[in-house]
Amino acid sequence: MNSIGNGERHVAPYGIQREMLMFAQRDGEGQPLSHNYLNAFDIYRVTGPLDIARLTRAAERTVGVMDVLGGRFRSEHGVDRFVLEPGAQRLRISHLTVVGTDDLLSSGTWEAMRRIAHSSRDLRHDAPAHLVITALGPEEHLLMPVLDHSYADARTLGLFLRHLAHFYQRPEVSDEELEAVREETSFFAFAENLAERGAERAASRRYWSEALASAADKRLLPQFPGGRWKARGTRQFTAEASEIWPSELILALTDLAKTRRTRLHMVMLALVNLAVSAWGVGFVPINYMRNGRHEATSVGVAGIFAEHVVTVSPQQDSESAGLGDYLAAFAAENSATPQYHGLSLREIETAPSEENRLVLFNFLPPERRIKLGPGTTAAPDQEAFAALEEYDHSNRFGARVWMIANTDYRLKVVAHSDADVLPEPTALVASLHALAEAAIKEQNMPVADAKSLARAAWREAQRKFRTDGDVR
């Protein structure tokens, strides 16, 4: 590793970490104080006996093996660096209790949890991890891990919970096992390895610069019915639509994905891109977030690796191609795009490419039940999470499609939009549903006909929306 001074502080040359500081608030010396990114957090409901002291030790062990949580942002001669400081505080634990009310969501405890989930922290001193343990009763608790988003992505949050459960179940762990986990999760070791890949990094820069140049082409901007262009910085997510797709539909789409040698989230991304492109003059690049852990050695690494990339047109982009073949070609082309290899998006972004991207796609995999011990389980509390979440309505995108899978093969499809850019997001959801049904039942449908189907479903949903009101 690169070292500074006496070797006690190590620098991570991983580009994406720097991106979090572009709009950071700073002190008089230029040191970053805070940023405006939302935290990564989740809520699990624990049923069964819970040993709080044992859980606390497990949490301390968990942050102890994640060296990224010992990092701090430091500015040296105007250059922001992410530096490992072994003595830095990694974890804060809060113990809360709900008493005297049957309605958790109206309690003062809930408001305390809300503040913690959405509070920023001092990047110089505060612990980047916060675990809230809320007692609802003798054998019922809520666990809310909160990680600063400049340190952690959703994958890191999942790793935190996995290690927490492991160390809770096994309170006695050998030094050798702890060291093995530290090596598996080491952000700094992984970042050093990436920095040495000069040729791959250069090739990645060339590829994504070209892809973003395509995204910057104003001629490819979609023109949604009733919508208008708005500049970045003026867009607000003021409209929302959601729909829960049944397990039968999701299982059929999953089978389709397997048959076409891809995965469900790539099929859904292709359908979203097709629905958006139905309102453009050709293929419309859209933004999506993908997991940056692309090797077996990086799967368990803690840190923020998620990459903002844009979709690229499949080689088989003929309007006469069958829908099934098109989905397979799209998935193959976009799965094969290169990783960033440590690049920051800011190193390849241009003002036009950032300005002209209108649509963002997110796909969240299902959260799993966690076993803490005999008779004690922690399950995702989706209702509590939904009540706690406060989505940031200011956005550089005009629309966002958000898909949340769950463990019983259902999918919640959510669309947020700036109502001036995309007036009725209900129409986008309906268009996606129609395309999903067609992908299952009419795989030979020409892509041109699929786009016509998407536009027809869109207009019908608009008509119903305006006649009957929001039909979510």
Short mmCIF file of C-alpha atoms in Angstrom, two decimals:
data_model
loop_
_atom_site.label_atom_id
_atom_site.label_comp_id
_atom_site.label_asym_id
_atom_site.label_seq_id
_atom_site.Cartn_x
_atom_site.Cartn_y
_atom_site.Cartn_z
CA MET A 1 0.00 0.00 0.00
CA ASN A 2 1.00 3.58 -0.45
CA SER A 3 1.95 5.04 2.87
CA ILE A 4 2.26 8.50 4.30
CA GLY A 5 4.62 9.55 7.07
CA ASN A 6 5.36 6.70 9.46
CA GLY A 7 3.25 4.16 7.54
CA GLU A 8 0.34 4.35 9.95
CA ARG A 9 -1.87 6.04 7.36
CA HIS A 10 -2.58 4.41 4.01
CA VAL A 11 -4.05 6.10 0.95
CA ALA A 12 -6.73 4.49 -1.17
CA PRO A 13 -6.39 5.64 -4.79
CA TYR A 14 -9.90 4.47 -5.66
CA GLY A 15 -11.59 7.11 -7.80
CA ILE A 16 -15.23 6.67 -6.82
CA GLN A 17 -14.53 7.67 -3.22
CA ARG A 18 -13.41 11.11 -4.43
CA GLU A 19 -16.69 11.63 -6.20
CA MET A 20 -18.54 11.97 -2.91
CA LEU A 21 -16.61 15.17 -2.14
CA MET A 22 -17.50 17.15 -5.25
CA PHE A 23 -20.13 19.16 -3.38
CA ALA A 24 -18.90 18.70 0.19
CA GLN A 25 -19.10 21.48 2.76
CA ARG A 26 -15.60 22.42 3.92
CA ASP A 27 -13.91 24.26 6.74
CA GLY A 28 -11.59 27.25 6.36
CA GLU A 29 -8.62 25.00 5.58
CA GLY A 30 -10.47 23.14 2.84
CA GLN A 31 -11.05 19.97 4.86
CA PRO A 32 -14.36 18.22 4.03
CA LEU A 33 -16.94 18.56 6.80
CA SER A 34 -20.08 16.91 5.41
CA HIS A 35 -21.90 16.04 2.19
CA ASN A 36 -25.52 15.91 1.06
CA TYR A 37 -25.74 12.24 0.06
CA LEU A 38 -28.37 10.11 1.77
CA ASN A 39 -27.24 7.45 4.22
CA ALA A 40 -27.40 3.73 3.51
CA PHE A 41 -29.66 2.19 6.15
CA ASP A 42 -32.11 -0.63 6.74
CA ILE A 43 -34.47 -1.89 9.43
CA TYR A 44 -34.73 -5.46 10.68
CA ARG A 45 -37.29 -6.75 13.16
CA VAL A 46 -35.75 -9.23 15.60
CA THR A 47 -38.03 -11.81 17.22
CA GLY A 48 -36.79 -14.03 20.01
CA PRO A 49 -34.33 -13.54 22.86
CA LEU A 50 -31.55 -11.05 22.14
CA ASP A 51 -28.35 -10.70 24.18
CA ILE A 52 -27.58 -6.99 23.85
CA ALA A 53 -24.03 -7.25 25.24
CA ARG A 54 -23.27 -10.06 22.81
CA LEU A 55 -24.76 -8.08 19.93
CA THR A 56 -22.64 -5.07 20.87
CA ARG A 57 -19.46 -7.17 20.78
CA ALA A 58 -20.50 -8.62 17.43
CA ALA A 59 -21.05 -5.09 16.03
CA GLU A 60 -17.63 -3.97 17.28
CA ARG A 61 -16.01 -7.00 15.64
CA THR A 62 -17.91 -6.32 12.43
CA VAL A 63 -16.62 -2.75 12.04
CA GLY A 64 -13.20 -3.93 13.17
CA VAL A 65 -12.82 -6.16 10.11
CA MET A 66 -14.02 -3.44 7.69
CA ASP A 67 -11.02 -1.20 7.15
CA VAL A 68 -13.04 1.20 4.96
CA LEU A 69 -14.82 2.37 8.12
CA GLY A 70 -11.44 3.40 9.53
CA GLY A 71 -10.86 5.69 6.58
CA ARG A 72 -11.13 9.46 6.66
CA PHE A 73 -11.27 12.10 3.93
CA ARG A 74 -8.33 14.46 4.03
CA SER A 75 -7.41 17.30 1.70
CA GLU A 76 -3.69 17.76 1.08
CA HIS A 77 -2.55 20.63 -1.13
CA GLY A 78 -6.01 20.85 -2.66
CA VAL A 79 -6.21 17.12 -3.45
CA ASP A 80 -8.81 15.02 -1.64
CA ARG A 81 -7.59 11.67 -0.39
CA PHE A 82 -9.19 8.80 1.46
CA VAL A 83 -6.78 7.78 4.21
CA LEU A 84 -6.77 4.85 6.64
CA GLU A 85 -6.43 6.12 10.22
CA PRO A 86 -6.29 3.08 12.54
CA GLY A 87 -7.33 5.05 15.62
CA ALA A 88 -10.43 6.59 14.06
CA GLN A 89 -13.79 5.76 15.63
CA ARG A 90 -15.75 3.36 13.42
CA LEU A 91 -19.01 2.72 15.27
CA ARG A 92 -21.61 4.42 17.40
CA ILE A 93 -24.37 2.41 19.10
CA SER A 94 -27.66 3.87 20.34
CA HIS A 95 -30.09 2.01 22.62
CA LEU A 96 -33.73 3.10 22.42
CA THR A 97 -36.90 1.79 24.06
CA VAL A 98 -40.53 2.21 23.05
CA VAL A 99 -42.82 2.53 26.06
CA GLY A 100 -46.41 3.61 26.66
CA THR A 101 -47.68 3.47 23.07
CA ASP A 102 -49.10 0.93 20.66
CA ASP A 103 -48.21 3.06 17.67
CA LEU A 104 -44.49 2.95 17.01
CA LEU A 105 -44.68 5.35 14.07
CA SER A 106 -46.14 8.14 16.22
CA SER A 107 -43.71 7.69 19.11
CA GLY A 108 -40.81 9.89 20.05
CA THR A 109 -38.55 6.87 19.58
CA TRP A 110 -39.53 6.65 15.94
CA GLU A 111 -38.68 10.30 15.44
CA ALA A 112 -35.28 9.67 17.04
CA MET A 113 -34.69 6.80 14.60
CA ARG A 114 -35.74 9.03 11.70
CA ARG A 115 -33.25 11.72 12.70
CA ILE A 116 -30.42 9.20 12.95
CA ALA A 117 -31.27 7.62 9.60
CA HIS A 118 -31.18 10.96 7.79
CA SER A 119 -28.55 12.93 9.74
CA SER A 120 -25.26 13.89 8.16
CA ARG A 121 -22.07 13.56 10.14
CA ASP A 122 -18.76 15.35 10.55
CA LEU A 123 -16.45 13.63 8.07
CA ARG A 124 -13.41 14.57 10.14
CA HIS A 125 -14.37 12.94 13.43
CA ASP A 126 -17.71 11.11 13.54
CA ALA A 127 -18.05 7.35 13.22
CA PRO A 128 -19.32 6.38 9.75
CA ALA A 129 -21.33 3.44 11.16
CA HIS A 130 -24.25 3.80 13.57
CA LEU A 131 -26.24 0.86 14.94
CA VAL A 132 -29.58 1.63 16.58
CA ILE A 133 -31.04 -1.09 18.82
CA THR A 134 -34.67 -0.38 19.71
CA ALA A 135 -36.46 -2.50 22.30
CA LEU A 136 -40.15 -3.05 21.51
CA GLY A 137 -40.62 -5.72 24.17
CA PRO A 138 -38.71 -8.45 26.04
CA GLU A 139 -38.26 -10.53 22.88
CA GLU A 140 -38.89 -8.04 20.11
CA HIS A 141 -36.40 -5.47 18.84
CA LEU A 142 -35.63 -3.34 15.82
CA LEU A 143 -32.10 -3.16 14.43
CA MET A 144 -31.26 -0.17 12.25
CA PRO A 145 -27.73 -0.09 10.84
CA VAL A 146 -26.87 3.29 9.30
CA LEU A 147 -23.75 3.70 7.17
CA ASP A 148 -22.45 6.95 5.70
CA HIS A 149 -22.93 6.71 1.94
CA SER A 150 -19.45 8.03 1.23
CA TYR A 151 -18.13 4.83 2.86
CA ALA A 152 -20.76 2.29 1.94
CA ASP A 153 -23.16 1.13 -0.76
CA ALA A 154 -26.08 -1.28 -0.40
CA ARG A 155 -23.73 -4.24 -0.75
CA THR A 156 -21.66 -3.01 2.17
CA LEU A 157 -24.83 -2.72 4.26
CA GLY A 158 -25.59 -6.36 3.45
CA LEU A 159 -22.05 -7.39 4.37
CA PHE A 160 -22.37 -5.52 7.67
CA LEU A 161 -25.50 -7.49 8.57
CA ARG A 162 -23.98 -10.80 7.43
CA HIS A 163 -20.88 -10.34 9.58
CA LEU A 164 -22.97 -9.07 12.50
CA ALA A 165 -25.00 -12.29 12.47
CA HIS A 166 -21.86 -14.42 12.10
CA PHE A 167 -20.06 -12.85 15.03
CA TYR A 168 -23.22 -12.92 17.15
CA GLN A 169 -23.59 -16.66 16.59
CA ARG A 170 -19.88 -17.24 17.19
CA PRO A 171 -18.76 -14.93 20.00
CA GLU A 172 -15.43 -16.78 20.30
CA VAL A 173 -13.43 -16.20 17.13
CA SER A 174 -9.74 -16.98 16.64
CA ASP A 175 -7.26 -14.31 15.64
CA GLU A 176 -6.56 -16.28 12.45
CA GLU A 177 -10.24 -16.20 11.43
CA LEU A 178 -10.52 -12.50 12.15
CA GLU A 179 -7.46 -11.79 10.03
CA ALA A 180 -8.90 -13.86 7.16
CA VAL A 181 -12.13 -11.83 7.26
CA ARG A 182 -10.14 -8.58 7.36
CA GLU A 183 -8.29 -9.58 4.22
CA GLU A 184 -11.54 -10.56 2.48
CA THR A 185 -13.23 -7.24 3.27
CA SER A 186 -10.21 -4.93 2.84
CA PHE A 187 -11.07 -1.88 0.79
CA PHE A 188 -7.53 -0.51 0.83
CA ALA A 189 -5.96 -3.72 -0.48
CA PHE A 190 -8.54 -3.92 -3.26
CA ALA A 191 -8.05 -0.25 -4.18
CA GLU A 192 -4.30 -0.76 -4.39
CA ASN A 193 -4.80 -3.71 -6.72
CA LEU A 194 -7.06 -1.65 -8.99
CA ALA A 195 -4.60 1.22 -9.14
CA GLU A 196 -1.96 -1.09 -10.63
CA ARG A 197 -4.15 -1.92 -13.67
CA GLY A 198 -3.05 0.94 -15.86
CA ALA A 199 -3.89 -0.63 -19.22
CA GLU A 200 -7.38 -1.76 -18.14
CA ARG A 201 -8.05 1.63 -16.60
CA ALA A 202 -7.06 3.44 -19.80
CA ALA A 203 -9.24 1.15 -21.93
CA SER A 204 -12.14 1.67 -19.54
CA ARG A 205 -11.73 5.45 -19.76
CA ARG A 206 -11.86 5.32 -23.57
CA TYR A 207 -14.93 3.08 -23.61
CA TRP A 208 -17.01 5.04 -21.12
CA SER A 209 -15.99 8.41 -22.57
CA GLU A 210 -17.45 7.24 -25.88
CA ALA A 211 -20.57 5.83 -24.21
CA LEU A 212 -21.17 9.06 -22.32
CA ALA A 213 -20.65 11.06 -25.51
CA SER A 214 -23.57 9.14 -26.99
CA ALA A 215 -25.61 9.92 -23.87
CA ALA A 216 -24.84 13.61 -24.38
CA ASP A 217 -26.44 13.66 -27.85
CA LYS A 218 -29.52 15.88 -27.56
CA ARG A 219 -31.06 14.23 -30.58
CA LEU A 220 -31.50 11.04 -28.51
CA LEU A 221 -33.46 12.67 -25.70
CA PRO A 222 -36.90 11.06 -25.23
CA GLN A 223 -39.94 13.30 -25.65
CA PHE A 224 -42.50 11.97 -23.16
CA PRO A 225 -46.16 12.77 -23.96
CA GLY A 226 -47.12 16.06 -22.34
CA GLY A 227 -43.62 16.54 -20.97
CA ARG A 228 -40.98 19.15 -21.63
CA TRP A 229 -37.25 19.59 -21.26
CA LYS A 230 -35.93 20.94 -17.96
CA ALA A 231 -32.33 21.68 -17.15
CA ARG A 232 -30.38 19.78 -14.53
CA GLY A 233 -30.67 21.52 -11.17
CA THR A 234 -34.29 22.45 -11.78
CA ARG A 235 -35.70 18.90 -11.78
CA GLN A 236 -37.73 17.73 -8.79
CA PHE A 237 -39.28 14.30 -8.20
CA THR A 238 -42.83 15.48 -7.53
CA ALA A 239 -44.84 12.61 -9.05
CA GLU A 240 -44.87 8.93 -8.12
CA ALA A 241 -46.53 5.70 -9.22
CA SER A 242 -46.07 2.16 -7.95
CA GLU A 243 -47.33 -1.30 -8.73
CA ILE A 244 -46.62 -4.73 -7.23
CA TRP A 245 -46.15 -7.35 -9.91
CA PRO A 246 -47.39 -10.84 -8.94
CA SER A 247 -45.13 -13.82 -8.40
CA GLU A 248 -46.48 -15.57 -11.53
CA LEU A 249 -45.23 -12.74 -13.73
CA ILE A 250 -41.84 -12.52 -11.99
CA LEU A 251 -41.29 -16.29 -12.14
CA ALA A 252 -42.10 -16.25 -15.85
CA LEU A 253 -39.66 -13.36 -16.43
CA THR A 254 -37.03 -15.19 -14.37
CA ASP A 255 -37.48 -18.28 -16.55
CA LEU A 256 -37.21 -16.09 -19.65
CA ALA A 257 -33.96 -14.64 -18.32
CA LYS A 258 -32.52 -18.12 -17.70
CA THR A 259 -33.52 -19.27 -21.18
CA ARG A 260 -31.78 -16.22 -22.65
CA ARG A 261 -28.68 -16.78 -20.47
CA THR A 262 -29.08 -13.66 -18.39
CA ARG A 263 -30.67 -12.53 -15.13
CA LEU A 264 -33.94 -10.88 -14.14
CA HIS A 265 -32.47 -7.46 -13.43
CA MET A 266 -30.95 -7.30 -16.95
CA VAL A 267 -34.30 -8.21 -18.51
CA MET A 268 -35.98 -5.47 -16.49
CA LEU A 269 -33.30 -2.96 -17.47
CA ALA A 270 -33.81 -3.86 -21.14
CA LEU A 271 -37.58 -3.40 -20.82
CA VAL A 272 -37.17 0.00 -19.15
CA ASN A 273 -34.73 1.07 -21.87
CA LEU A 274 -37.16 -0.10 -24.55
CA ALA A 275 -40.07 1.80 -22.98
CA VAL A 276 -37.99 4.98 -22.79
CA SER A 277 -36.61 4.54 -26.32
CA ALA A 278 -40.19 4.24 -27.61
CA TRP A 279 -40.32 8.03 -27.20
CA GLY A 280 -36.98 8.76 -28.86
CA VAL A 281 -35.63 8.73 -32.40
CA GLY A 282 -33.45 5.71 -31.66
CA PHE A 283 -31.76 3.97 -28.74
CA VAL A 284 -31.88 6.23 -25.66
CA PRO A 285 -29.00 5.66 -23.19
CA ILE A 286 -30.24 5.61 -19.59
CA ASN A 287 -28.34 5.66 -16.32
CA TYR A 288 -28.17 2.66 -14.02
CA MET A 289 -26.24 1.63 -10.96
CA ARG A 290 -24.36 -1.63 -11.06
CA ASN A 291 -22.31 -3.55 -8.54
CA GLY A 292 -18.62 -2.77 -8.96
CA ARG A 293 -17.49 -6.05 -7.39
CA HIS A 294 -16.72 -7.94 -10.56
CA GLU A 295 -14.26 -10.57 -9.35
CA ALA A 296 -14.51 -13.43 -6.87
CA THR A 297 -11.91 -11.69 -4.70
CA SER A 298 -13.95 -8.49 -4.51
CA VAL A 299 -17.40 -9.87 -3.65
CA GLY A 300 -16.84 -9.54 0.08
CA VAL A 301 -15.03 -6.19 -0.01
CA ALA A 302 -16.66 -3.42 2.03
CA GLY A 303 -16.80 0.05 0.52
CA ILE A 304 -18.58 2.08 -2.12
CA PHE A 305 -18.03 0.34 -5.44
CA ALA A 306 -21.38 0.84 -7.16
CA GLU A 307 -20.80 2.36 -10.59
CA HIS A 308 -23.03 4.86 -12.39
CA VAL A 309 -22.97 3.68 -16.00
CA VAL A 310 -25.13 4.20 -19.07
CA THR A 311 -26.78 1.56 -21.21
CA VAL A 312 -25.32 0.91 -24.64
CA SER A 313 -27.13 -0.21 -27.75
CA PRO A 314 -27.03 -3.94 -28.48
CA GLN A 315 -25.39 -4.98 -31.73
CA GLN A 316 -28.70 -6.52 -32.74
CA ASP A 317 -30.62 -3.25 -32.75
CA SER A 318 -32.84 -3.82 -35.76
CA GLU A 319 -36.47 -2.74 -35.53
CA SER A 320 -37.34 -6.10 -37.11
CA ALA A 321 -35.56 -8.22 -34.46
CA GLY A 322 -37.74 -10.40 -32.27
CA LEU A 323 -38.36 -9.11 -28.74
CA GLY A 324 -36.80 -12.17 -27.08
CA ASP A 325 -33.67 -11.98 -29.22
CA TYR A 326 -33.42 -8.25 -28.59
CA LEU A 327 -33.58 -8.71 -24.80
CA ALA A 328 -30.83 -11.34 -24.97
CA ALA A 329 -28.64 -9.14 -27.19
CA PHE A 330 -29.17 -6.13 -24.89
CA ALA A 331 -28.25 -8.17 -21.80
CA ALA A 332 -25.15 -9.63 -23.46
CA GLU A 333 -23.91 -6.25 -24.69
CA ASN A 334 -24.45 -4.43 -21.40
CA SER A 335 -23.10 -7.27 -19.25
CA ALA A 336 -19.89 -7.19 -21.27
CA THR A 337 -19.15 -3.50 -20.76
CA PRO A 338 -15.91 -2.87 -18.85
CA GLN A 339 -15.68 -2.03 -15.17
CA TYR A 340 -14.33 1.34 -14.07
CA HIS A 341 -11.10 -0.15 -12.68
CA GLY A 342 -10.88 2.61 -10.11
CA LEU A 343 -11.96 5.50 -12.33
CA SER A 344 -14.17 8.19 -10.90
CA LEU A 345 -17.22 9.11 -12.95
CA ARG A 346 -16.01 12.71 -12.62
CA GLU A 347 -12.90 11.77 -14.59
CA ILE A 348 -14.95 10.86 -17.68
CA GLU A 349 -18.12 12.91 -17.22
CA THR A 350 -18.82 15.96 -19.36
CA ALA A 351 -21.32 18.75 -18.73
CA PRO A 352 -23.51 17.74 -21.74
CA SER A 353 -23.52 14.04 -20.79
CA GLU A 354 -24.60 14.84 -17.26
CA GLU A 355 -27.13 17.45 -18.40
CA ASN A 356 -28.89 15.29 -20.97
CA ARG A 357 -29.38 12.00 -19.13
CA LEU A 358 -33.00 11.98 -18.06
CA VAL A 359 -33.77 8.49 -16.72
CA LEU A 360 -32.24 6.50 -13.86
CA PHE A 361 -32.80 2.78 -13.23
CA ASN A 362 -32.27 0.97 -9.90
CA PHE A 363 -32.89 -2.69 -9.13
CA LEU A 364 -32.67 -3.79 -5.49
CA PRO A 365 -32.33 -7.54 -4.79
CA PRO A 366 -34.43 -9.17 -2.06
CA GLU A 367 -33.29 -8.86 1.52
CA ARG A 368 -32.95 -12.11 3.42
CA ARG A 369 -34.01 -13.26 6.83
CA ILE A 370 -31.02 -13.52 9.18
CA LYS A 371 -30.68 -16.17 11.87
CA LEU A 372 -29.04 -14.90 15.04
CA GLY A 373 -29.46 -18.00 17.15
CA PRO A 374 -31.89 -20.73 18.24
CA GLY A 375 -35.34 -19.14 18.21
CA THR A 376 -34.03 -15.69 17.20
CA THR A 377 -34.35 -14.29 13.68
CA ALA A 378 -34.02 -10.86 12.10
CA ALA A 379 -36.30 -10.17 9.13
CA PRO A 380 -36.44 -7.04 6.94
CA ASP A 381 -39.25 -4.76 8.08
CA GLN A 382 -40.28 -3.29 4.75
CA GLU A 383 -43.23 -1.37 6.18
CA ALA A 384 -41.04 0.36 8.75
CA PHE A 385 -38.39 1.10 6.12
CA ALA A 386 -40.95 2.65 3.78
CA ALA A 387 -42.31 4.81 6.60
CA LEU A 388 -38.81 5.91 7.59
CA GLU A 389 -37.44 6.66 4.14
CA GLU A 390 -37.36 10.26 3.05
CA TYR A 391 -36.53 10.38 -0.62
CA ASP A 392 -34.47 13.35 -1.72
CA HIS A 393 -36.78 15.09 -4.20
CA SER A 394 -34.04 17.22 -5.72
CA ASN A 395 -32.47 15.24 -8.53
CA ARG A 396 -30.38 15.59 -11.64
CA PHE A 397 -32.65 13.11 -13.43
CA GLY A 398 -36.13 13.69 -14.79
CA ALA A 399 -37.38 10.18 -13.99
CA ARG A 400 -36.33 7.20 -11.91
CA VAL A 401 -37.55 3.61 -12.18
CA TRP A 402 -36.95 1.71 -8.98
CA MET A 403 -37.55 -2.03 -8.67
CA ILE A 404 -37.54 -3.83 -5.34
CA ALA A 405 -37.59 -7.62 -5.29
CA ASN A 406 -38.69 -9.63 -2.27
CA THR A 407 -38.26 -13.21 -1.16
CA ASP A 408 -41.65 -14.47 -2.40
CA TYR A 409 -40.92 -13.62 -6.05
CA ARG A 410 -42.89 -10.42 -6.22
CA LEU A 411 -41.54 -7.17 -7.54
CA LYS A 412 -42.49 -3.64 -6.57
CA VAL A 413 -42.09 -1.30 -9.52
CA VAL A 414 -41.86 2.37 -8.55
CA ALA A 415 -41.51 5.37 -10.85
CA HIS A 416 -40.62 8.86 -9.61
CA SER A 417 -40.57 11.77 -12.00
CA ASP A 418 -40.50 15.49 -12.39
CA ALA A 419 -44.11 16.11 -13.40
CA ASP A 420 -42.99 18.64 -16.00
CA VAL A 421 -40.67 16.12 -17.67
CA LEU A 422 -42.85 13.00 -17.30
CA PRO A 423 -46.34 14.10 -16.21
CA GLU A 424 -47.82 10.71 -15.28
CA PRO A 425 -45.30 8.08 -14.11
CA THR A 426 -48.29 5.71 -13.90
CA ALA A 427 -48.08 5.57 -17.71
CA LEU A 428 -44.45 4.46 -17.59
CA VAL A 429 -45.28 1.65 -15.14
CA ALA A 430 -48.19 0.52 -17.33
CA SER A 431 -45.93 0.56 -20.38
CA LEU A 432 -43.39 -1.64 -18.62
CA HIS A 433 -46.10 -4.08 -17.56
CA ALA A 434 -47.31 -4.41 -21.13
CA LEU A 435 -43.79 -5.03 -22.40
CA ALA A 436 -43.17 -7.63 -19.68
CA GLU A 437 -46.30 -9.55 -20.68
CA ALA A 438 -45.29 -9.38 -24.34
CA ALA A 439 -41.77 -10.61 -23.56
CA ILE A 440 -43.28 -13.75 -22.04
CA LYS A 441 -46.09 -14.45 -24.49
CA GLU A 442 -44.83 -12.99 -27.78
CA GLN A 443 -41.06 -13.35 -27.92
CA ASN A 444 -41.08 -13.14 -31.74
CA MET A 445 -42.83 -9.75 -31.72
CA PRO A 446 -40.69 -7.29 -33.74
CA VAL A 447 -39.06 -4.61 -31.65
CA ALA A 448 -40.85 -1.93 -33.68
CA ASP A 449 -44.18 -3.48 -32.71
CA ALA A 450 -43.06 -3.73 -29.06
CA LYS A 451 -42.39 0.02 -29.06
CA SER A 452 -45.83 0.63 -30.54
CA LEU A 453 -47.32 -1.56 -27.79
CA ALA A 454 -45.45 0.44 -25.15
CA ARG A 455 -46.75 3.74 -26.55
CA ALA A 456 -50.33 2.42 -26.71
CA ALA A 457 -50.22 1.17 -23.10
CA TRP A 458 -48.72 4.50 -22.06
CA ARG A 459 -51.49 6.54 -23.69
CA GLU A 460 -54.23 4.28 -22.29
CA ALA A 461 -52.81 4.67 -18.77
CA GLN A 462 -52.71 8.44 -19.26
CA ARG A 463 -56.34 8.42 -20.35
CA LYS A 464 -57.41 6.43 -17.27
CA PHE A 465 -55.30 8.59 -15.00
CA ARG A 466 -56.91 11.78 -16.25
CA THR A 467 -60.40 10.28 -16.19
CA ASP A 468 -60.34 8.38 -12.91
CA GLY A 469 -57.46 9.95 -11.03
CA ASP A 470 -54.38 8.12 -9.80
CA VAL A 471 -55.14 4.40 -10.15
CA ARG A 472 -52.12 3.09 -8.24
#
